[in-house]
PDB file of C-alpha atoms and ligand atoms in Angstrom:
ATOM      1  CA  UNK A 201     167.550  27.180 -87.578  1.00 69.00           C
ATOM      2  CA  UNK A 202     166.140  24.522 -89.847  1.00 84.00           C
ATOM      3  CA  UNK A 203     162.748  22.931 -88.933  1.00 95.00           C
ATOM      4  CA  UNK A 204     162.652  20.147 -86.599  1.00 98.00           C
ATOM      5  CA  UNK A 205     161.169  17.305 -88.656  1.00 98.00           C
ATOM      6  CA  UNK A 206     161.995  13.816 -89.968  1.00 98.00           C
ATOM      7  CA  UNK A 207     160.500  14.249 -93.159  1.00 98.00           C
ATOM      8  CA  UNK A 208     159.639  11.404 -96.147  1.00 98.00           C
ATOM      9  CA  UNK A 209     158.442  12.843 -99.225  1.00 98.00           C
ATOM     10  CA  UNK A 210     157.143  11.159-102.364  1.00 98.00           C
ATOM     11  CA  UNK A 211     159.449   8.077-101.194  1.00 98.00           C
ATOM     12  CA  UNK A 212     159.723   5.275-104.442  1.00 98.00           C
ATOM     13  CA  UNK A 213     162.466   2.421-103.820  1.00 98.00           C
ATOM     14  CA  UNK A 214     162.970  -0.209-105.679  1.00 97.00           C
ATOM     15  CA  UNK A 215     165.130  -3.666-105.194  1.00 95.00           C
ATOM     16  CA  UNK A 216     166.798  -5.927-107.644  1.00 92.00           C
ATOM     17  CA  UNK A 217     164.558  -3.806-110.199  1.00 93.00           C
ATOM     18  CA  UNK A 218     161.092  -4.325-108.442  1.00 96.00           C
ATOM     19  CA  UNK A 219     159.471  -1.288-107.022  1.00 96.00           C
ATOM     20  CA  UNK A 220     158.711  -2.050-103.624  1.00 97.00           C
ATOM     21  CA  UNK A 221     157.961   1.649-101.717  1.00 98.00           C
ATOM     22  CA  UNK A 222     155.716   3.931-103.812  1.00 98.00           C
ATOM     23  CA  UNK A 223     155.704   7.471-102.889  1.00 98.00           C
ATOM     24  CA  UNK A 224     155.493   7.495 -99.282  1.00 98.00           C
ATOM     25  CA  UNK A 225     154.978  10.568 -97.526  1.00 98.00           C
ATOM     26  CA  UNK A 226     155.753  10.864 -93.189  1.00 98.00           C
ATOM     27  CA  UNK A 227     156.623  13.458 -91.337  1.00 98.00           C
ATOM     28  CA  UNK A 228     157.553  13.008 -87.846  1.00 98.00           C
ATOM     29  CA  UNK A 229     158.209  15.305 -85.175  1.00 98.00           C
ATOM     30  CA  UNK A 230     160.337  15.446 -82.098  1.00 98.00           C
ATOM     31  CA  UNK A 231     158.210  14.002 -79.542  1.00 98.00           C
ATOM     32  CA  UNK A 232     155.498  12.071 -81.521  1.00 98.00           C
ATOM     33  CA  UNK A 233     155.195   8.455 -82.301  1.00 98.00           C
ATOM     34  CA  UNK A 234     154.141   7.211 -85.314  1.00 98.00           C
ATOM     35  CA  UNK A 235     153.140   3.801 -86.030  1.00 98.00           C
ATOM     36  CA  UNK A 236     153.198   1.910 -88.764  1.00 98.00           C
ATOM     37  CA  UNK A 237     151.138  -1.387 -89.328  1.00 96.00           C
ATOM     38  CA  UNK A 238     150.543  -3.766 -92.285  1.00 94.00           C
ATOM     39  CA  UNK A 239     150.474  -7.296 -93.634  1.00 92.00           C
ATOM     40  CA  UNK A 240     153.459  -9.247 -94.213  1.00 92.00           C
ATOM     41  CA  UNK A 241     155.468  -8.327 -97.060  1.00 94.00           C
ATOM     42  CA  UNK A 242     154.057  -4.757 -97.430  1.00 95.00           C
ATOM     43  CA  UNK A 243     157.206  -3.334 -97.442  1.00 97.00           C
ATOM     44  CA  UNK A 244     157.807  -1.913 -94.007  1.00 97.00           C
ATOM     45  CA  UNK A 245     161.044  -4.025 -93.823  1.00 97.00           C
ATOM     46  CA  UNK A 246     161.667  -2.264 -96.644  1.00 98.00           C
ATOM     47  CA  UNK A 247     160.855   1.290 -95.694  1.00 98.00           C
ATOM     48  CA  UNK A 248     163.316   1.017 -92.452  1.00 98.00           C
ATOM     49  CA  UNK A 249     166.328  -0.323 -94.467  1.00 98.00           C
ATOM     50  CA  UNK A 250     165.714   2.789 -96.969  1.00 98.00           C
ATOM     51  CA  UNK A 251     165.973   5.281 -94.417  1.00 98.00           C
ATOM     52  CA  UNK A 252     168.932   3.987 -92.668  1.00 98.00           C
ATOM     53  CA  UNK A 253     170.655   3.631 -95.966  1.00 98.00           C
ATOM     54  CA  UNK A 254     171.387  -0.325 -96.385  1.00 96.00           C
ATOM     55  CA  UNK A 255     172.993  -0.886 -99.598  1.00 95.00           C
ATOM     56  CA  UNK A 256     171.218  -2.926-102.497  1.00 95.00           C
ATOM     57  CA  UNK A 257     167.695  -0.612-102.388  1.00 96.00           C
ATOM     58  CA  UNK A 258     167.517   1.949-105.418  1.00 97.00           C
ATOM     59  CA  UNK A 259     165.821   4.962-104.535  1.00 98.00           C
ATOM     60  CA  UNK A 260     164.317   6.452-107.673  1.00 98.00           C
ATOM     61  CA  UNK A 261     161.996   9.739-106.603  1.00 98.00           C
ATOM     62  CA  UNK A 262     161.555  11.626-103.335  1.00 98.00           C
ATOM     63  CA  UNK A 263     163.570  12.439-101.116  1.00 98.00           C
ATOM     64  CA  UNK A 264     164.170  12.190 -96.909  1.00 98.00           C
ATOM     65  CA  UNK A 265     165.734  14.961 -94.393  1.00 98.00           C
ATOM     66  CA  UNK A 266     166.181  15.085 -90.703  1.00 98.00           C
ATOM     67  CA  UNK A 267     166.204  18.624 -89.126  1.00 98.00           C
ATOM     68  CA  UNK A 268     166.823  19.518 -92.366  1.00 97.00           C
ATOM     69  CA  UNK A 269     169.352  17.578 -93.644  1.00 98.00           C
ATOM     70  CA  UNK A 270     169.115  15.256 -96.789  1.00 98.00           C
ATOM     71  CA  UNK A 271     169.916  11.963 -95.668  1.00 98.00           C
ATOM     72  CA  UNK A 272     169.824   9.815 -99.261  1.00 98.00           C
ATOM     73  CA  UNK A 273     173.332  10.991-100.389  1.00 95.00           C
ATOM     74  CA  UNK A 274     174.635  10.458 -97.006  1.00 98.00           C
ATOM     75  CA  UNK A 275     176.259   6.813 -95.799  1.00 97.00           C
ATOM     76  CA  UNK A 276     174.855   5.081 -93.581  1.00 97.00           C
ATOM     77  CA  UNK A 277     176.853   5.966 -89.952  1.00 95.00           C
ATOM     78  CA  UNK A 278     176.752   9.700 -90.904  1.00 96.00           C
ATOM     79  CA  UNK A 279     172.867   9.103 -90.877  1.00 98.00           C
ATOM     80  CA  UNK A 280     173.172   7.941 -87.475  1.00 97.00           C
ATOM     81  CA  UNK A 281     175.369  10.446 -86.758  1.00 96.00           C
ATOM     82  CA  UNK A 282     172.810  13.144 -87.987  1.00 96.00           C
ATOM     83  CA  UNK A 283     170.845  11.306 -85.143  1.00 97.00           C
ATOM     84  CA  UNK A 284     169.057   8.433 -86.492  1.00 98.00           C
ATOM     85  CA  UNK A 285     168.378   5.323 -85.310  1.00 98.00           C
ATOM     86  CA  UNK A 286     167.579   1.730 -86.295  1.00 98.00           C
ATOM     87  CA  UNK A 287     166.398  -1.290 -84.275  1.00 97.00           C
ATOM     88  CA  UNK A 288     166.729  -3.836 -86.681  1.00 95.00           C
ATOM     89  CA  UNK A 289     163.761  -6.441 -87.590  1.00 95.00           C
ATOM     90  CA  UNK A 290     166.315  -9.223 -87.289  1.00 94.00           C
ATOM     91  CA  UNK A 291     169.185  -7.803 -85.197  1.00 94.00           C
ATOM     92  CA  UNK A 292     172.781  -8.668 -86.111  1.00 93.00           C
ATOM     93  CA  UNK A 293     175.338 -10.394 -83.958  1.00 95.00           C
ATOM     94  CA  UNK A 294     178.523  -9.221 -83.645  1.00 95.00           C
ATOM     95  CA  UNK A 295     181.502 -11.494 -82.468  1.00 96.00           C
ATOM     96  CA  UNK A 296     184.266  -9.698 -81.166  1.00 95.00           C
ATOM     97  CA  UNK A 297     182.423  -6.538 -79.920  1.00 95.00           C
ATOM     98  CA  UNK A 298     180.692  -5.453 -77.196  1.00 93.00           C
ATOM     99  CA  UNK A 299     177.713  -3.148 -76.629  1.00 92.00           C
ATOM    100  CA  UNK A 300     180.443  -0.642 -74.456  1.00 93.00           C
ATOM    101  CA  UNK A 301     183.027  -0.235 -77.557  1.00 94.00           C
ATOM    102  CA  UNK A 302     179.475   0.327 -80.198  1.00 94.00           C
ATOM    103  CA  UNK A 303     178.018   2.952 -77.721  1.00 94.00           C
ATOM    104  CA  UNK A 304     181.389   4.875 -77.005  1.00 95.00           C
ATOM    105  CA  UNK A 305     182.770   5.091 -80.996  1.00 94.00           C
ATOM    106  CA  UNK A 306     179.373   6.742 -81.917  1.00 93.00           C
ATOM    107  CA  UNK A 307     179.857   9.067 -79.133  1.00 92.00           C
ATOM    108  CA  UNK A 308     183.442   9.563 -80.472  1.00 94.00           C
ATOM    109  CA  UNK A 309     181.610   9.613 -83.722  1.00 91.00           C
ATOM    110  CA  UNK A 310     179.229  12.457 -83.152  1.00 89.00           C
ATOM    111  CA  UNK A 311     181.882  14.424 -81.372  1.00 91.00           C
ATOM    112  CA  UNK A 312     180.272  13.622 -77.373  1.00 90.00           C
ATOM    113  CA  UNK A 313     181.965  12.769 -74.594  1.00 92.00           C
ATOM    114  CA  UNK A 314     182.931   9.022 -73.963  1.00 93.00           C
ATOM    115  CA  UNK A 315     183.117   9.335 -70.306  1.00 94.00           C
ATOM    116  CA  UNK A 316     181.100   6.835 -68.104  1.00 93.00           C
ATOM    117  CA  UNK A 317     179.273   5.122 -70.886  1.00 94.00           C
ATOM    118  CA  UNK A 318     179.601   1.844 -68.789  1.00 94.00           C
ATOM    119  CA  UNK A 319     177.730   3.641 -66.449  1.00 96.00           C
ATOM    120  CA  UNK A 320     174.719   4.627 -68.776  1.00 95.00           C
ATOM    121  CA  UNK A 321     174.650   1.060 -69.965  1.00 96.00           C
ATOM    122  CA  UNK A 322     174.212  -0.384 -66.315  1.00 96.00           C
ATOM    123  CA  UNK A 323     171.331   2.426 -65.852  1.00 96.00           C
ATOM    124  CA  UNK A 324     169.192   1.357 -69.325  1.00 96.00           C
ATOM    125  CA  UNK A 325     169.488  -2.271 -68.576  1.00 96.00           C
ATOM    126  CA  UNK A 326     168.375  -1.472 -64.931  1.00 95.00           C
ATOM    127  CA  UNK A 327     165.400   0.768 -66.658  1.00 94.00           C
ATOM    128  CA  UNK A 328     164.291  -2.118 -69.244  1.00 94.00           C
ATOM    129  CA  UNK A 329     164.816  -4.871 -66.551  1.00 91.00           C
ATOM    130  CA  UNK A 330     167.541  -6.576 -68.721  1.00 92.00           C
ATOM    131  CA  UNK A 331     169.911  -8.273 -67.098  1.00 90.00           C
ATOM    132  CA  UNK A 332     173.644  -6.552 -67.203  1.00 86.00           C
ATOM    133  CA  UNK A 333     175.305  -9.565 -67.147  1.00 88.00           C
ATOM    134  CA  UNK A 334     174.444  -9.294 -71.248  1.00 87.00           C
ATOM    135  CA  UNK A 335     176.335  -5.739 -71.532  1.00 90.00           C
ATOM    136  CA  UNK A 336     179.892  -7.477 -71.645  1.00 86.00           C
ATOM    137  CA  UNK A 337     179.017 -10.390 -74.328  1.00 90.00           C
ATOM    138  CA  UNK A 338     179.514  -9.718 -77.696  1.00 95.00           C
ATOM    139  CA  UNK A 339     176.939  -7.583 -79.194  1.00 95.00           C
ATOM    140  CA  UNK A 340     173.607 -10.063 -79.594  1.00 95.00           C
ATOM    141  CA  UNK A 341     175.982 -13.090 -79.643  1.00 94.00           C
ATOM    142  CA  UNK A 342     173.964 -16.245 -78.401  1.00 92.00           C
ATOM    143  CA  UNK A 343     171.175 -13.883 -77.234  1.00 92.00           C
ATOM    144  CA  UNK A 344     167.493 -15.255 -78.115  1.00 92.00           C
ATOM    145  CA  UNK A 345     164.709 -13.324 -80.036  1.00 91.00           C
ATOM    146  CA  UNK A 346     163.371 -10.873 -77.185  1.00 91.00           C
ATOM    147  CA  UNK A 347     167.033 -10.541 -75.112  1.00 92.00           C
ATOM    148  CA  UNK A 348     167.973  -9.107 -79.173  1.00 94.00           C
ATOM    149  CA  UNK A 349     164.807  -7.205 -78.939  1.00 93.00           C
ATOM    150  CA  UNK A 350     166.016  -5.742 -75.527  1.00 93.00           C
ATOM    151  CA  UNK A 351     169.658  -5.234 -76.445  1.00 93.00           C
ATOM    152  CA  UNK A 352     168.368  -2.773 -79.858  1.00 94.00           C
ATOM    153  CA  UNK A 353     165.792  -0.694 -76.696  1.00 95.00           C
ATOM    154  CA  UNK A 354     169.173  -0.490 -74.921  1.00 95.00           C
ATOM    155  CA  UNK A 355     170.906   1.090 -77.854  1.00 95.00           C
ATOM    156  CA  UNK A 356     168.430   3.605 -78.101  1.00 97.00           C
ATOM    157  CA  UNK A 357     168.117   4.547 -74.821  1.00 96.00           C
ATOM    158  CA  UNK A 358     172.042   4.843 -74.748  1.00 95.00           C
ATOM    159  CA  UNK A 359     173.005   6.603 -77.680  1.00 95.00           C
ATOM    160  CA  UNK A 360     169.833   8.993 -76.954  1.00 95.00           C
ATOM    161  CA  UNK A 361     168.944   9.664 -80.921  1.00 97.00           C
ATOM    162  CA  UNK A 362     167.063  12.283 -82.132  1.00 98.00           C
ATOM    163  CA  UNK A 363     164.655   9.440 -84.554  1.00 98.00           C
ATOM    164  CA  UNK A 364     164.156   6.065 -83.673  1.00 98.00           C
ATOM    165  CA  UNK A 365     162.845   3.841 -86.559  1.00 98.00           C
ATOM    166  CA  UNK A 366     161.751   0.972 -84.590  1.00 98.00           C
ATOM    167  CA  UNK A 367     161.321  -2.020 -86.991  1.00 97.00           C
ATOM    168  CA  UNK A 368     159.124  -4.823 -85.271  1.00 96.00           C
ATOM    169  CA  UNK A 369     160.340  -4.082 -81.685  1.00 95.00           C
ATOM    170  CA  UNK A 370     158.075  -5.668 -80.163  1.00 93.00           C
ATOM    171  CA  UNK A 371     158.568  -9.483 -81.570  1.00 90.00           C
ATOM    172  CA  UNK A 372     159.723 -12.153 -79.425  1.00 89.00           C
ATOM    173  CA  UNK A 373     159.280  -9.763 -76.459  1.00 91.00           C
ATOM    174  CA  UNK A 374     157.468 -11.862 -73.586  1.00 90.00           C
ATOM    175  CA  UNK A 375     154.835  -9.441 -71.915  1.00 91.00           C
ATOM    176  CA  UNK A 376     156.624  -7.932 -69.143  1.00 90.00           C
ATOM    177  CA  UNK A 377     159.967  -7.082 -71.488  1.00 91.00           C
ATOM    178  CA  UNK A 378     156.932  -5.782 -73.600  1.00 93.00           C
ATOM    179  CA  UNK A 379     156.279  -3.601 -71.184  1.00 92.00           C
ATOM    180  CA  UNK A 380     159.263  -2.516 -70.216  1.00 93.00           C
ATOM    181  CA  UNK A 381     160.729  -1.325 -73.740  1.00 94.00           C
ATOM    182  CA  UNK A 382     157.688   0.250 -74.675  1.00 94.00           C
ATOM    183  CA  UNK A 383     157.394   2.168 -71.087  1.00 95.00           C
ATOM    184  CA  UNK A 384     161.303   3.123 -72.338  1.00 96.00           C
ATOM    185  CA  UNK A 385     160.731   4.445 -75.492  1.00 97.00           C
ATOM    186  CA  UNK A 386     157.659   6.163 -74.601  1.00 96.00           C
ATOM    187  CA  UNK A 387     159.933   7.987 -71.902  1.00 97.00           C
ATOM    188  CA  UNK A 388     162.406   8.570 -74.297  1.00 98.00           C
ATOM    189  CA  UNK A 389     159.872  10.676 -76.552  1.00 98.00           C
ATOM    190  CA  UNK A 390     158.986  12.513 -72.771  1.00 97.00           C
ATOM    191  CA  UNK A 391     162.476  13.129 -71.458  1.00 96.00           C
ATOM    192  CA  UNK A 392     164.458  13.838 -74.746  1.00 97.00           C
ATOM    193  CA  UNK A 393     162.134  14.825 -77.520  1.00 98.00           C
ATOM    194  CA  UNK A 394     162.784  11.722 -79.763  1.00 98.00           C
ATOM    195  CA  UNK A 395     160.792  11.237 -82.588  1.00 98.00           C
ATOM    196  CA  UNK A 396     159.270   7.590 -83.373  1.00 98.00           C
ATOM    197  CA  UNK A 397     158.426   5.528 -86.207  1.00 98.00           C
ATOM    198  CA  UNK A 398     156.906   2.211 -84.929  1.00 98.00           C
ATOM    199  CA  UNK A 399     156.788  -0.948 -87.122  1.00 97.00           C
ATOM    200  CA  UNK A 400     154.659  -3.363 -85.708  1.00 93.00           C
ATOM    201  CA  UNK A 401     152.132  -5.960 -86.784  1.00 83.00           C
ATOM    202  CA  UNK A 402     150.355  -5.467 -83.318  1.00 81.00           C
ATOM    203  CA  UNK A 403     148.352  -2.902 -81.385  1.00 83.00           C
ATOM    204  CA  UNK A 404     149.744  -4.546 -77.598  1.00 85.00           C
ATOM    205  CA  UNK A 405     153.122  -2.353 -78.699  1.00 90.00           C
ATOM    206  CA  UNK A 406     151.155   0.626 -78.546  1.00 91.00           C
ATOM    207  CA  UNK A 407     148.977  -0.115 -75.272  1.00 88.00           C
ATOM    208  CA  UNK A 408     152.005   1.646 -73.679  1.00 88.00           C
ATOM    209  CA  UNK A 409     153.583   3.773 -76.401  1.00 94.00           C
ATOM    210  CA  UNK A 410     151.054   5.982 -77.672  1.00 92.00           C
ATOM    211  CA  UNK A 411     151.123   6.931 -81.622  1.00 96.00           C
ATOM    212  CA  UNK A 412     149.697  10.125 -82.224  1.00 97.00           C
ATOM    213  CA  UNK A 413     149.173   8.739 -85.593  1.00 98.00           C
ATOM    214  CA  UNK A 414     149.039   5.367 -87.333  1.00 97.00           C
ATOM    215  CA  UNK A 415     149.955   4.540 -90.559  1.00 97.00           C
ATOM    216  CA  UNK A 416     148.791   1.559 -92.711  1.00 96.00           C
ATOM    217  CA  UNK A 417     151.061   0.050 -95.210  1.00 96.00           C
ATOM    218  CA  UNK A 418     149.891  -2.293 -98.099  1.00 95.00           C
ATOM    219  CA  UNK A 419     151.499  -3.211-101.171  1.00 95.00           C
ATOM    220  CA  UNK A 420     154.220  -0.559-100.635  1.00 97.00           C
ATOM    221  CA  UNK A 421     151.746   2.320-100.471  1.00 97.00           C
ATOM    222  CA  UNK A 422     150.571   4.040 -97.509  1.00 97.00           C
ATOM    223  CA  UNK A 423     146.827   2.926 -97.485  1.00 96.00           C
ATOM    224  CA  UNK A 424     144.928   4.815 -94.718  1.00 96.00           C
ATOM    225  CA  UNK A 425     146.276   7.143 -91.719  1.00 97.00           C
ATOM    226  CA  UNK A 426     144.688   7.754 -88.119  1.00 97.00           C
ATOM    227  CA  UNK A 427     144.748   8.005 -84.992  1.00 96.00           C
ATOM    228  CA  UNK A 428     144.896   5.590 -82.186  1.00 94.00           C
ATOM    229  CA  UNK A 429     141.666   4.142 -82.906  1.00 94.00           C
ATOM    230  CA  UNK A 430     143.028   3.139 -85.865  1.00 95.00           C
ATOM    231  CA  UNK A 431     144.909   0.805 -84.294  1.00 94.00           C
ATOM    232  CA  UNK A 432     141.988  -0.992 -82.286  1.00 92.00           C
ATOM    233  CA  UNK A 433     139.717  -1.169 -85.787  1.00 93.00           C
ATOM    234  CA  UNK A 434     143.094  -3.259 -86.806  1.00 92.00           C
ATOM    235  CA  UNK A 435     142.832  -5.401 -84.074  1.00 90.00           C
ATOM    236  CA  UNK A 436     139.463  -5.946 -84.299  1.00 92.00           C
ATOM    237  CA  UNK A 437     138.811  -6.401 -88.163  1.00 92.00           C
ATOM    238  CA  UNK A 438     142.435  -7.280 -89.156  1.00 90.00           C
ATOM    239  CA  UNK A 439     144.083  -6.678 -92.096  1.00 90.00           C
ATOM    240  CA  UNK A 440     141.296  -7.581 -94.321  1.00 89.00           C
ATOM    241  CA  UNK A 441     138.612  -5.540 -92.645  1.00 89.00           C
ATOM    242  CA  UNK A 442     140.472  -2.521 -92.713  1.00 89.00           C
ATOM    243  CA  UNK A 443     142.801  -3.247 -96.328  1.00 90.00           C
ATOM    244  CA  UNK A 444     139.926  -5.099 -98.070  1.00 83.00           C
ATOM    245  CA  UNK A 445     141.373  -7.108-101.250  1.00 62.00           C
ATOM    246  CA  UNK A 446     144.576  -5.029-101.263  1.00 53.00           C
ATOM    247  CA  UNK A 447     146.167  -6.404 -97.952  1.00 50.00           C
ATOM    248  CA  UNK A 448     148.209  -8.933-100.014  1.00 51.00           C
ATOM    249  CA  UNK A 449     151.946  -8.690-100.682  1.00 48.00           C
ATOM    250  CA  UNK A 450     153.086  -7.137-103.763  1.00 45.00           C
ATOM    251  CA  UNK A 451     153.111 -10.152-106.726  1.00 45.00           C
ATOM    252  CA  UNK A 452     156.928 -10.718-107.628  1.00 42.00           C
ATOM    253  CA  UNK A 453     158.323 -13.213-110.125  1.00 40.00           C
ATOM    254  CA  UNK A 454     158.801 -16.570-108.228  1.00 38.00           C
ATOM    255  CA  UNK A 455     161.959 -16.905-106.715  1.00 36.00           C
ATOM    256  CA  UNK A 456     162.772 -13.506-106.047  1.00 36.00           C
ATOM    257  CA  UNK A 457     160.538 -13.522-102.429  1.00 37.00           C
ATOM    258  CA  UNK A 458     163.362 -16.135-100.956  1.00 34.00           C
ATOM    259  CA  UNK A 459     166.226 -14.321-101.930  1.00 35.00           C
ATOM    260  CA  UNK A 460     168.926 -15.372 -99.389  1.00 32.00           C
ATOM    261  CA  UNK A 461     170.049 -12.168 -96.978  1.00 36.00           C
ATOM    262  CA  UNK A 462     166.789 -10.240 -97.813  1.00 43.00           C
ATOM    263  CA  UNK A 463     165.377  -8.721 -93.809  1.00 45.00           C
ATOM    264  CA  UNK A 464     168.830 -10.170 -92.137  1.00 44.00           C
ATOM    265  CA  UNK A 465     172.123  -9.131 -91.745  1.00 49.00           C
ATOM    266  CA  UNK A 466     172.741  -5.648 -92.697  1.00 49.00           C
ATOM    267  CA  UNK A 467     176.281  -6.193 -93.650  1.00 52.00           C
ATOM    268  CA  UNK A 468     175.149  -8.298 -96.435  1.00 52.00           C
ATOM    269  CA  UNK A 469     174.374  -7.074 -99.564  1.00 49.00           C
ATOM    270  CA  UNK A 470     171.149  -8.504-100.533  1.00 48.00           C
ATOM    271  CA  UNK A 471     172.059  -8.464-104.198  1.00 49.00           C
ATOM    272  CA  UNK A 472     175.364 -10.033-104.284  1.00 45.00           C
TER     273      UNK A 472
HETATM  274  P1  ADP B1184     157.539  -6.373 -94.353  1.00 59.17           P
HETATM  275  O1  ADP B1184     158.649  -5.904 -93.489  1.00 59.17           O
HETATM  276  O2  ADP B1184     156.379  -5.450 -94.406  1.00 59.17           O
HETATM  277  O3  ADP B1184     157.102  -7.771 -94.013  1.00 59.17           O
HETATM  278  P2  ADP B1184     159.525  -6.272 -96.469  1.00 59.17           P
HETATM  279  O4  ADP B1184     159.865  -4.842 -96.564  1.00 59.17           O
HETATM  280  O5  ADP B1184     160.487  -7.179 -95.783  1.00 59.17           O
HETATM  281  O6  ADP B1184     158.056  -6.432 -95.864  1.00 59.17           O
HETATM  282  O7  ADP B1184     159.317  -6.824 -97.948  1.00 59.17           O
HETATM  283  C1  ADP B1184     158.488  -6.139 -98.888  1.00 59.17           C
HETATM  284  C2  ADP B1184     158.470  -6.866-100.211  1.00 59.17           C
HETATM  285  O8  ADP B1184     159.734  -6.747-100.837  1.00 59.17           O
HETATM  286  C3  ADP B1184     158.207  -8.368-100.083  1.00 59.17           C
HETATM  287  O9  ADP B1184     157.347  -8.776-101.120  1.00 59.17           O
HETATM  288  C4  ADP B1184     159.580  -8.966-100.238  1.00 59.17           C
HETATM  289  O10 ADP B1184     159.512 -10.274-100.726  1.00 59.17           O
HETATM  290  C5  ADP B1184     160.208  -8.036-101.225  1.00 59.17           C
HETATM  291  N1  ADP B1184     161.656  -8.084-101.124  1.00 59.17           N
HETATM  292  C6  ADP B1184     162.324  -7.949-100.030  1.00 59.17           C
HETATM  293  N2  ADP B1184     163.642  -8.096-100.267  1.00 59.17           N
HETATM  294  C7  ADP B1184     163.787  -8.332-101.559  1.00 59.17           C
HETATM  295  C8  ADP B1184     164.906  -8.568-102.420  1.00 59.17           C
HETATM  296  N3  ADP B1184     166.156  -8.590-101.974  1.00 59.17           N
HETATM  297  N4  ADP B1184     164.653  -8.766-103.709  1.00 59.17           N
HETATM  298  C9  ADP B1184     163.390  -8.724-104.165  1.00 59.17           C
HETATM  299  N5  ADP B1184     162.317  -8.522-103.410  1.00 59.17           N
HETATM  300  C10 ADP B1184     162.499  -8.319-102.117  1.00 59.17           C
HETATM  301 MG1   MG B1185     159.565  -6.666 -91.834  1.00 59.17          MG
END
């Protein structure tokens, strides 16, 4: 049986010819959480849409498996269907379908049953205190910020992946929601064995999910690694304390940063 492992190795990417990752190296195991933290424009954005396989991002050395499996020459829904997972910085709206048809074509998808998914639904919004009055709109249509925010938690808990790249789950999020999706996922690492990778700016995300290890990201690079504690020096020296003169974006011809699509919608190619 192949190792258990969602493992990043020696990860360069580049976009519209400007390398943005530079060898990153994470391995994450069923179970853990990993977080990872840095400045704007560091390239964690970046990092999320590489693993899930968004189109316009040139990956040009290393490579990334789960359980084994080499995800880079693999689209992006047979990725999820390997059993990864991607809460989206900026989550997409969808007009036309609802959270019940997403959940029960990737359980036709991967080949599970499709029985009683309105069920499940019911029981995660009941678990993350979100309101199921939201689980027959549209997916994220007219939702704001943190009901988004609580819609991707839902996802998660109902399609029950085996890696969850959360990308800045925690924004918009008022404290109790906070609570509530972070009490999920942290459950969700307890009950079925799913593996974490945490983007966040912001150590209140992981008062209640608990990183074995934190990652900080700077200029594309993975600058330091740690444990919690790591996480509290952040808070209490910020980026600059901890990053020093490095905790600036990457310098990119003017022009470039503004690019229209760039963090959004996921259907758009950034580069068309
Ligand atoms: P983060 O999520 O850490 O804030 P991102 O991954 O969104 O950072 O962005 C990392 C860097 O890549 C930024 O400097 C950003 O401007 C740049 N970038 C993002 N998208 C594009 C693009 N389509 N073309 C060129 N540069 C981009
Ligand atoms: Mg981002």
């Amino acid at each position: 049986m192949n190792e258990r492992v969602l493992r990043i190795e020696g990860l360069s990417a580049r976009v519209d010819e400007i390398e943005i990752l530079h060898r990153i190296d994470l391995e994450i195991r069923p179970g853990e959480v990993h977080a990872v933290m840095g400045p704007n424009g560091s390239g964690k954005s970046t990092l999320s849409h590489v693993l899930m396989g968004r189109p316009g991002y040139e990956v040009t050395e290393g490579s990334v498996t789960l359980d084994g499996i080499d995800l880079l020459n693999l689209p992006t829904w047979e990725r999820a269907r390997a059993g990864l997972f991607l809460a989206l910085q900026h989550p997409t709206e969808v007009p036309g379908v609802s959270l019940e048809s997403v959940v029960t074509e990737s359980a036709r998808a991967a080949g599970r049953s499709t029985e009683g998914v309105n069920e499940v639904l019911v029981a995660e919004a009941t678990r993350i205190g979100f309101d199921d009055r939201f689980l027959s709109r549209p997916v994220n249509v007219d939702l704001s910020g943190g009901e988004k925010k609580r819609n991707e938690a839902l996802m998660m808990g109902a399609l029950r992946p085996k890696y969850a790249v959360l990308d800045e789950i925690d924004s918009g999020l008022d404290v109790d929601a906070l609570a509530a999706a972070s009490r999920r996922i942290q459950e969700a690492t307890d009950e079925d064995d799913l593996g974490v990778l945490a983007i966040t700016h912001f150590s209140r995300l992981l008062e209640v999910l608990e990183p074995d290890q934190v990652h900080v990201l700077a200029r594309g690079r993975i600058h330091t690694s740690g444990g919690p504690e790591l996480a509290e020096r952040l808070e209490a020296e910020g980026y600059v304390g901890v990053l020093g003169e490095t905790g600036t974006p990457v310098d990119l011809p003017t022009g470039i940063i503004h690019q229209a699509g760039f963090g959004d919608d996921p259907f758009v190619d950034p580069l068309a």
